[in-house]
Amino acid sequence: MPGKMLQFVNQAKAMPKKRAAQDRIGDFDEIYADFDFASAEEQAGRCSQCGVPFCQVNCPLHNNIPDWLMLTAENRMQEAYELSSATNTFPEICGRICPQDRLCEGNCVIEKGFESVTIGAVEKHITETAFEEGWVKPIHVTTENGLSAGIIGAGPAGLAAADVLRRKGYKVTVYDRYDRVGGLLIYGIPGFKLEKDVVLRRAELLTNGGIDFVLNCEIGRDVSFPELREKHDAVLIATGVYKARDFQAPGIGLNGVVPALDFLTASNRKSLGDDVAEFDSGVLNAGNKNVVVIGGGDTAMDCVRTAIRQNAKSVTCLYRRDKVNMPGSQREVQNAEEEGVNFQWLSAPHALLGDDSVQAVRARRIHLGQPDETGRQVPQIIENSDFDVAADLVIKALGFDPEDLPVMFDHPELGVSKWGTIQIDWKTMMTSSPGVFAAGDIVRGASLVVWGIRDGRDAAEQMDKYIQAEQRGESLAAG
Ligand code: FAD
Ligand code: SF4
Ligand code: SF4
């Protein structure tokens, strides 16, 4: 066992420096600094090099965590980078925004008693070092194979697939209805979790590696799906989920009640320097307003923290369960609390009050009853518990469902689940339509970036197998 490891008994867990709340709410920059070399080595050296590394088992990419921690502890950074980037297409992104407390770090065996190794921060440090040292290079294809793959969606799933296929020598074209590459990485997730330069840097690398991007192009509107299918040897659908869930209540149609993604996209575009009329006119701007965000997931947390940074007068989050049972990451809730968000746990809206524009949300208190078949306690309304919260802007952050793709693509043979997600054969990642594959949120429902990367990588391997078999005249579509 290398002498630098197993230091968890003597060395306490430490995260990279976090900016003070008062400082960070003045901008959209990331709140965590990068480790310096000495801290990264110390923290990586806390790993006990488990025989069965549960961190790795619970990382969706099965990253070789113990080995790259050991290489970091020994200051062998280029080898650490090569190892970490072998399984993860975007390690600098996962290191920043994976909910590590639910994945790798939450399953680290020294967590009980000693607190986990800071795996995500070390992964970010390894990759940022690699960028600084010039070790991260665009894809270099030695032999073009003359075959072509079309990918719909430039989010993490589509980009991860594009990377794998391009490395194999395919001509890869990625189509996206947005004007920039990145999907939710660029227009959903705010800069204080993931600075936009980090996404743009990756997009540039992929472009320099020979991947073609056709932006401002919506498949099903600007180009038909059959036309696209015709152009490529195989196609990947990685379109994410964008239909915002809504709720019914009196006053829901009042001005000032907006969907979360509209609000976040406007804010992200503004940070990127775009003209955003709805932001400038105040419709999608929390400045000087009382803001109420409805929901308790990561999107809700991003909305409350964005509103704080836009100088809202007050920011309240209404969530129908309690803090322990909320779906969002506990780390993000803590960050939001530090930044001045007021949480009204166990509360649900039942009316929006106002004439033309919303002025208040009327909510009711909730009691958590017996667990249902999923094991979660069922929220029950407490009668006569109404209370009002002043609101000039109400943001609905209740989650997302898939759009109706078979209709949008005019491709009824595309099989979907009862939730509208695309059905695939998980072994081949192929949909019910031969040569058409799918990956990411459009298959799983709203999920995580790291799962998008995993699916994109898997789908690319299967697309390659399919196309190669077709070339040999051995169709895999039937079986
Ligand atoms: P997307 O990222 O949604 O990309 C799909 C792309 O397809 C988009 O660019 C879209 O424009 C394009 N597209 C759609 N339809 C068409 C069409 N017809 N033609 C052309 N292009 C089309 N996950 C984490 O791991 N950590 C987080 O901290 C986190 N925070 C989040 C915060 C918010 C506000 C949201 C909404 C999600 C967050 N997630 C987070 C989830 C994560 O962003 C998604 O799971 C992930 O981006 C899914 O990747 P994807 O490639 O499947 O889809
Ligand atoms: Fe942890 Fe995510 Fe990195 Fe895997 S990809 S090691 S889950 S931070
Ligand atoms: Fe190291 Fe924790 Fe992974 Fe064990 S579970 S190998 S201690 S990081």
XYZ file of C-alpha atoms and ligand atoms in Angstrom:
548
model
C 0.000 0.000 0.000
C 1.550 3.360 -0.974
C 2.649 5.411 2.071
C 0.766 8.504 1.023
C -2.654 6.872 1.332
C -4.906 5.915 4.260
C -4.511 9.308 5.896
C -8.181 9.610 6.876
C -7.413 8.957 10.538
C -5.025 11.927 10.825
C -6.321 14.208 8.102
C -9.802 15.746 8.409
C -12.062 16.109 5.412
C -11.781 19.536 3.812
C -13.674 21.005 0.869
C -12.158 23.649 -1.395
C -12.727 27.177 -0.076
C -16.332 28.319 -0.378
C -16.953 32.021 -0.918
C -18.836 33.765 1.900
C -22.553 34.144 1.181
C -22.430 37.957 1.234
C -19.664 37.945 -1.360
C -21.077 35.296 -3.695
C -24.627 36.648 -3.977
C -23.224 39.671 -5.814
C -22.390 37.687 -8.962
C -22.989 34.440 -10.873
C -19.480 33.045 -10.444
C -18.941 29.588 -8.959
C -18.979 29.498 -5.189
C -16.213 26.909 -4.680
C -12.552 27.594 -5.484
C -10.307 24.873 -6.928
C -8.045 22.934 -4.537
C -4.409 24.017 -4.478
C -1.962 21.164 -5.147
C -1.079 20.582 -1.491
C -4.742 20.341 -0.402
C -5.630 18.053 -3.321
C -2.751 15.717 -2.435
C -3.735 15.702 1.252
C -7.398 15.105 0.558
C -6.758 12.401 -2.065
C -4.404 10.727 0.432
C -7.325 10.182 2.844
C -8.622 7.360 0.612
C -8.276 3.923 2.184
C -7.910 2.177 -1.222
C -10.799 -0.200 -0.588
C -10.705 -3.686 -2.074
C -14.325 -3.205 -3.084
C -14.566 0.536 -3.748
C -18.214 1.459 -3.180
C -17.472 4.952 -4.481
C -16.720 3.440 -7.903
C -19.683 1.067 -7.798
C -22.021 3.999 -7.140
C -20.558 6.345 -9.728
C -22.735 5.958 -12.855
C -19.545 5.994 -14.960
C -17.732 3.536 -12.656
C -14.813 5.920 -12.594
C -11.602 4.354 -11.341
C -11.681 6.622 -8.292
C -9.207 4.884 -5.944
C -6.505 4.812 -8.603
C -6.831 8.448 -9.629
C -6.924 9.476 -5.975
C -3.665 7.605 -5.406
C -2.044 9.202 -8.468
C -3.154 12.648 -7.234
C -1.759 11.982 -3.755
C 1.543 11.092 -5.433
C 1.399 14.221 -7.628
C 1.295 12.111 -10.820
C -1.274 14.447 -12.304
C -0.997 13.614 -15.992
C -1.548 9.919 -15.280
C -4.454 10.853 -12.985
C -5.999 12.866 -15.817
C -5.547 10.080 -18.373
C -7.256 7.633 -16.055
C -10.122 9.902 -15.073
C -10.831 11.018 -18.634
C -10.813 7.411 -19.880
C -14.227 6.794 -18.298
C -15.664 10.312 -18.086
C -16.088 12.545 -21.135
C -16.589 15.704 -19.028
C -14.871 15.148 -15.656
C -14.528 18.887 -14.945
C -18.319 19.176 -15.205
C -19.189 16.146 -13.058
C -16.605 17.201 -10.469
C -18.574 20.431 -10.109
C -22.233 19.421 -10.339
C -22.772 15.737 -9.593
C -24.768 15.347 -6.389
C -21.792 13.544 -4.855
C -23.583 13.139 -1.530
C -25.982 10.722 -3.277
C -23.403 9.012 -5.536
C -19.661 8.458 -5.044
C -19.050 10.347 -1.797
C -22.283 9.232 -0.158
C -21.051 5.647 -0.562
C -17.435 6.161 0.454
C -16.672 3.623 3.189
C -14.877 6.082 5.450
C -18.000 8.310 5.417
C -19.151 6.562 8.601
C -16.975 7.993 11.354
C -14.474 9.986 9.312
C -16.444 11.751 6.551
C -15.968 10.840 2.915
C -13.065 11.598 0.627
C -13.794 14.791 -1.382
C -13.950 12.895 -4.672
C -15.762 15.482 -6.821
C -13.421 18.328 -5.903
C -10.382 16.163 -6.663
C -11.873 15.164 -10.038
C -12.344 18.845 -10.880
C -8.795 19.630 -9.716
C -7.294 16.876 -11.889
C -9.086 18.116 -15.013
C -8.491 21.818 -14.394
C -4.788 21.005 -13.958
C -4.901 19.107 -17.258
C -6.448 22.107 -19.036
C -3.841 24.454 -17.543
C -0.994 22.132 -18.552
C -2.327 21.679 -22.099
C -2.943 17.933 -21.708
C -6.555 18.182 -22.881
C -6.407 18.018 -26.666
C -9.113 18.043 -29.346
C -9.951 14.657 -30.837
C -7.454 13.654 -33.503
C -8.837 11.176 -36.008
C -6.179 9.219 -37.853
C -8.536 7.350 -40.201
C -11.949 8.641 -41.232
C -14.247 5.619 -41.652
C -16.546 7.294 -44.197
C -19.668 6.544 -42.126
C -21.962 9.067 -40.582
C -23.929 9.531 -37.342
C -26.599 12.146 -36.697
C -27.291 13.276 -33.139
C -30.330 15.314 -32.121
C -29.524 17.350 -29.025
C -26.270 18.983 -27.905
C -26.743 18.314 -24.171
C -24.425 16.060 -22.157
C -25.900 12.827 -23.599
C -25.593 13.943 -27.234
C -22.133 15.421 -26.711
C -20.772 12.340 -24.930
C -22.007 10.161 -27.800
C -20.560 12.563 -30.375
C -17.158 12.385 -28.672
C -17.042 8.568 -28.689
C -18.217 8.256 -32.311
C -15.857 10.910 -33.608
C -12.906 9.155 -31.933
C -13.878 6.033 -33.901
C -13.614 7.983 -37.161
C -17.291 8.752 -37.860
C -18.442 11.967 -39.446
C -20.637 13.255 -36.636
C -23.281 15.962 -36.999
C -25.067 17.280 -33.913
C -28.324 19.197 -34.432
C -29.772 21.498 -31.772
C -32.648 23.937 -31.673
C -30.667 26.246 -29.380
C -28.072 28.674 -30.679
C -25.351 27.326 -28.377
C -23.947 23.896 -27.535
C -24.539 22.386 -24.072
C -28.295 21.859 -23.559
C -29.154 22.361 -19.887
C -25.454 22.802 -19.102
C -25.557 26.142 -20.881
C -29.147 27.407 -20.463
C -30.508 25.512 -17.417
C -27.808 25.197 -14.761
C -26.749 28.589 -13.377
C -23.176 29.906 -13.436
C -22.769 29.752 -9.646
C -22.776 25.926 -10.002
C -21.139 25.686 -13.427
C -19.533 28.731 -15.018
C -20.468 29.162 -18.665
C -16.806 29.348 -19.766
C -16.366 25.748 -18.648
C -19.114 24.628 -21.051
C -17.955 26.874 -23.896
C -14.390 25.527 -23.526
C -15.673 21.958 -24.042
C -17.858 23.003 -26.961
C -14.847 24.557 -28.659
C -12.760 21.408 -28.112
C -15.453 19.236 -29.674
C -15.732 21.592 -32.654
C -11.959 21.568 -33.068
C -12.080 17.779 -32.966
C -14.137 17.790 -36.163
C -17.688 17.403 -34.824
C -20.136 19.439 -36.921
C -22.790 21.406 -35.087
C -25.945 22.541 -36.856
C -27.492 25.011 -34.411
C -30.830 26.866 -34.490
C -32.177 23.737 -36.128
C -35.210 22.032 -34.634
C -35.764 18.525 -35.903
C -39.432 18.070 -36.711
C -39.732 21.731 -37.713
C -36.669 22.917 -39.677
C -35.625 19.462 -40.845
C -37.988 16.495 -40.845
C -37.026 13.379 -38.929
C -37.250 11.057 -41.988
C -34.998 13.436 -43.921
C -32.456 13.342 -41.100
C -32.644 9.543 -40.785
C -32.026 9.273 -44.520
C -28.818 11.330 -44.234
C -27.075 9.219 -41.572
C -26.127 5.600 -41.021
C -27.632 5.831 -37.536
C -29.334 8.520 -35.485
C -29.324 9.269 -31.761
C -32.204 11.070 -30.073
C -30.878 12.985 -27.040
C -33.456 15.749 -26.818
C -33.966 15.936 -23.043
C -37.273 16.717 -21.331
C -38.706 20.217 -21.575
C -42.475 20.155 -20.970
C -42.830 21.994 -17.645
C -45.202 20.352 -15.150
C -47.969 22.671 -14.071
C -50.551 22.781 -11.299
C -54.136 23.944 -11.278
C -55.149 26.723 -8.927
C -57.280 29.862 -9.122
C -55.125 32.706 -10.458
C -52.598 30.466 -12.209
C -52.943 32.581 -15.385
C -52.027 35.907 -13.684
C -49.113 37.931 -14.999
C -45.952 37.253 -13.050
C -46.432 33.459 -12.847
C -43.656 31.901 -14.917
C -42.076 28.483 -15.601
C -38.677 27.843 -14.008
C -36.771 27.142 -17.203
C -37.909 30.421 -18.844
C -36.615 32.269 -15.797
C -33.278 30.391 -15.671
C -32.691 30.561 -19.422
C -33.219 34.337 -19.434
C -30.744 34.694 -16.577
C -28.154 32.451 -18.242
C -28.510 34.272 -21.559
C -28.009 37.585 -19.770
C -24.812 36.220 -18.156
C -23.638 35.181 -21.629
C -24.117 38.778 -22.858
C -27.280 38.267 -24.949
C -30.044 40.842 -25.296
C -32.995 39.364 -23.428
C -36.094 41.508 -23.876
C -38.169 39.677 -21.251
C -35.402 40.125 -18.712
C -34.916 43.816 -19.455
C -38.680 44.487 -19.363
C -38.833 42.867 -15.921
C -41.052 39.885 -16.857
C -38.297 37.345 -16.196
C -36.291 39.367 -13.702
C -36.553 39.055 -9.915
C -34.949 42.450 -9.174
C -36.733 44.285 -6.327
C -39.587 41.738 -6.237
C -41.021 39.407 -3.667
C -40.369 36.028 -5.246
C -42.034 32.709 -4.438
C -40.627 29.509 -5.928
C -42.849 26.440 -5.860
C -41.027 23.095 -5.741
C -38.227 21.348 -3.870
C -35.898 19.883 -6.491
C -32.587 21.073 -7.911
C -34.385 23.351 -10.380
C -36.207 25.087 -7.515
C -32.893 25.533 -5.675
C -31.349 27.078 -8.792
C -34.320 29.472 -9.115
C -34.226 30.701 -5.512
C -30.471 31.286 -5.665
C -30.741 33.041 -9.035
C -33.480 35.319 -7.656
C -31.262 36.217 -4.683
C -28.489 37.217 -7.109
C -30.909 39.352 -9.094
C -31.526 41.416 -5.927
C -35.011 40.190 -5.124
C -36.691 41.888 -2.145
C -37.506 38.496 -0.610
C -37.260 34.883 -1.792
C -39.479 32.143 -0.392
C -39.501 28.487 -1.376
C -42.736 26.555 -0.832
C -42.347 22.791 -0.684
C -45.001 20.282 0.331
C -42.702 17.847 2.127
C -40.080 18.541 4.796
C -36.374 19.247 4.396
C -35.303 15.616 4.869
C -37.701 14.448 2.166
C -36.984 16.992 -0.498
C -35.566 15.695 -3.789
C -32.934 18.444 -4.157
C -29.375 17.977 -2.931
C -28.968 18.851 0.773
C -25.779 20.707 -0.082
C -27.726 23.042 -2.380
C -30.403 23.657 0.282
C -27.683 24.623 2.733
C -26.176 27.003 0.171
C -29.600 28.554 -0.423
C -30.222 28.968 3.329
C -26.852 30.655 3.746
C -27.734 33.029 0.914
C -30.938 34.183 2.601
C -33.714 32.040 1.095
C -36.742 31.555 3.328
C -37.997 27.934 3.207
C -41.605 27.189 4.004
C -41.477 23.405 4.365
C -44.687 21.366 4.446
C -46.588 24.025 2.496
C -48.497 23.884 -0.773
C -50.043 26.687 -2.814
C -53.771 26.552 -3.422
C -54.498 29.988 -4.948
C -52.659 32.876 -6.543
C -54.077 36.250 -5.570
C -54.097 39.482 -7.598
C -56.023 41.385 -10.288
C -53.949 41.318 -13.499
C -50.656 40.514 -11.866
C -49.949 38.198 -8.995
C -49.645 39.839 -5.565
C -49.589 36.890 -3.185
C -49.626 33.119 -2.957
C -52.185 31.567 -0.621
C -50.765 28.364 0.783
C -51.816 25.646 3.199
C -49.836 23.661 5.708
C -49.240 19.990 5.055
C -48.937 16.981 7.297
C -47.017 13.910 6.076
C -49.264 10.850 6.392
C -48.659 7.119 5.939
C -46.208 5.992 3.234
C -47.713 5.021 -0.141
C -46.623 2.058 -2.307
C -43.406 3.916 -3.241
C -42.519 4.204 0.456
C -42.852 8.001 0.528
C -45.148 9.591 3.103
C -48.223 11.090 1.473
C -48.692 14.859 1.953
C -52.086 15.674 3.519
C -53.597 19.139 3.768
C -54.225 20.530 7.254
C -57.645 22.176 7.190
C -57.908 25.898 8.084
C -54.159 26.390 7.878
C -54.151 29.034 5.120
C -51.461 31.672 5.052
C -50.440 34.257 2.420
C -46.971 35.043 1.128
C -46.469 38.335 -0.762
C -45.371 37.655 -4.348
C -44.727 39.788 -7.458
C -43.071 36.865 -9.216
C -44.081 33.210 -8.822
C -41.791 30.600 -10.350
C -43.190 27.125 -11.001
C -40.434 24.524 -10.541
C -42.386 21.283 -10.424
C -40.337 19.194 -12.842
C -40.394 18.300 -16.500
C -42.018 15.747 -18.792
C -41.066 14.729 -22.321
C -42.630 16.397 -25.318
C -44.658 14.124 -27.620
C -41.763 13.044 -29.840
C -43.573 10.550 -32.106
C -45.900 13.421 -33.057
C -43.206 16.122 -33.202
C -41.046 13.891 -35.388
C -44.024 12.564 -37.357
C -42.588 9.138 -36.611
C -45.346 7.052 -34.970
C -43.184 3.904 -34.963
C -41.123 5.444 -32.127
C -42.244 3.517 -29.026
C -42.779 5.510 -25.841
C -43.567 4.613 -22.229
C -46.747 5.683 -20.445
C -44.802 8.771 -19.255
C -43.852 9.673 -22.842
C -40.151 8.815 -22.444
C -38.645 6.945 -25.377
C -38.430 3.204 -24.897
C -35.179 1.513 -25.744
C -33.768 -1.968 -25.497
C -31.225 -1.303 -22.709
C -28.841 -3.886 -24.167
C -28.645 -2.210 -27.573
C -29.859 1.318 -26.650
C -31.967 1.091 -29.832
C -35.543 2.369 -30.032
C -38.336 0.476 -31.772
C -37.188 2.158 -34.984
C -34.199 0.371 -36.600
C -31.003 2.440 -36.544
C -32.526 5.024 -34.206
C -31.037 5.131 -30.705
C -31.882 7.257 -27.668
C -30.052 8.449 -24.542
C -30.255 10.792 -21.556
C -33.310 12.458 -20.023
C -35.555 11.601 -22.973
C -35.148 7.937 -21.961
C -34.813 8.204 -18.165
C -37.030 11.238 -17.519
C -35.447 14.235 -15.761
C -32.209 12.826 -14.363
C -28.569 13.853 -13.952
C -25.741 15.019 -16.165
C -23.600 12.026 -15.214
C -26.341 9.603 -16.325
C -26.631 11.524 -19.611
C -22.894 11.061 -20.160
C -23.097 7.372 -19.305
C -26.036 6.782 -21.660
C -24.452 8.812 -24.456
C -21.232 6.796 -24.239
C -23.134 3.480 -24.160
C -25.390 4.504 -27.045
C -22.380 5.486 -29.166
C -20.800 2.044 -28.684
C -24.059 0.392 -29.723
C -24.492 2.686 -32.740
C -21.010 1.712 -33.855
C -21.847 -1.995 -33.494
C -25.077 -1.528 -35.422
C -23.511 0.430 -38.279
C -20.578 -1.957 -38.603
C -22.956 -4.933 -38.720
C -25.056 -3.190 -41.380
C -21.880 -2.651 -43.393
C -21.171 -6.367 -43.234
C -24.747 -7.058 -44.271
C -25.613 -8.571 -40.871
C -28.500 -6.443 -39.679
C -28.839 -6.259 -35.866
C -32.189 -4.475 -36.086
C -34.341 -7.579 -35.942
C -32.680 -9.201 -32.971
P -30.446 18.227 -22.299
O -29.307 18.728 -21.494
O -31.782 18.743 -21.969
O -30.119 18.506 -23.824
C -31.069 18.251 -24.830
C -30.800 19.131 -26.013
O -31.672 18.735 -27.080
C -31.061 20.613 -25.778
O -29.937 21.365 -26.141
C -32.277 20.919 -26.672
O -32.233 22.229 -27.208
C -32.114 19.892 -27.764
N -33.365 19.564 -28.459
C -34.535 19.183 -27.916
N -35.444 18.925 -28.883
C -34.833 19.159 -30.065
C -35.243 19.076 -31.427
N -36.464 18.688 -31.763
N -34.359 19.402 -32.400
C -33.096 19.794 -32.067
N -32.661 19.887 -30.789
C -33.512 19.574 -29.803
N -27.977 17.487 -13.185
C -26.865 17.300 -12.424
O -26.225 16.260 -12.535
N -26.456 18.248 -11.535
C -27.101 19.433 -11.395
O -26.694 20.276 -10.582
C -28.244 19.680 -12.193
N -28.906 20.853 -12.118
C -29.970 21.067 -12.942
C -30.595 22.302 -12.898
C -31.667 22.556 -13.738
C -32.311 23.900 -13.685
C -32.163 21.543 -14.592
C -33.358 21.808 -15.457
C -31.544 20.316 -14.639
C -30.435 20.071 -13.821
N -29.773 18.845 -13.863
C -28.656 18.649 -13.090
C -30.206 17.774 -14.782
C -29.349 17.761 -16.038
O -29.153 19.053 -16.531
C -29.968 16.857 -17.099
O -30.196 15.583 -16.532
C -29.064 16.693 -18.318
O -28.740 17.940 -18.879
C -29.734 15.792 -19.369
O -28.936 15.723 -20.506
P -29.557 15.445 -21.957
O -28.404 15.529 -22.888
O -30.375 14.222 -21.910
O -30.581 16.640 -22.221
Fe -18.538 11.180 -8.368
Fe -19.887 12.142 -10.439
Fe -17.266 12.015 -10.547
Fe -18.698 9.772 -10.611
S -18.666 11.367 -12.158
S -16.841 10.164 -9.419
S -20.415 10.302 -9.274
S -18.433 13.279 -9.157
Fe -11.354 5.546 -1.231
Fe -13.792 6.033 -0.203
Fe -13.544 4.933 -2.599
Fe -12.876 3.536 -0.431
S -14.912 4.218 -0.978
S -11.739 3.638 -2.376
S -12.051 5.183 0.856
S -12.858 6.980 -2.009
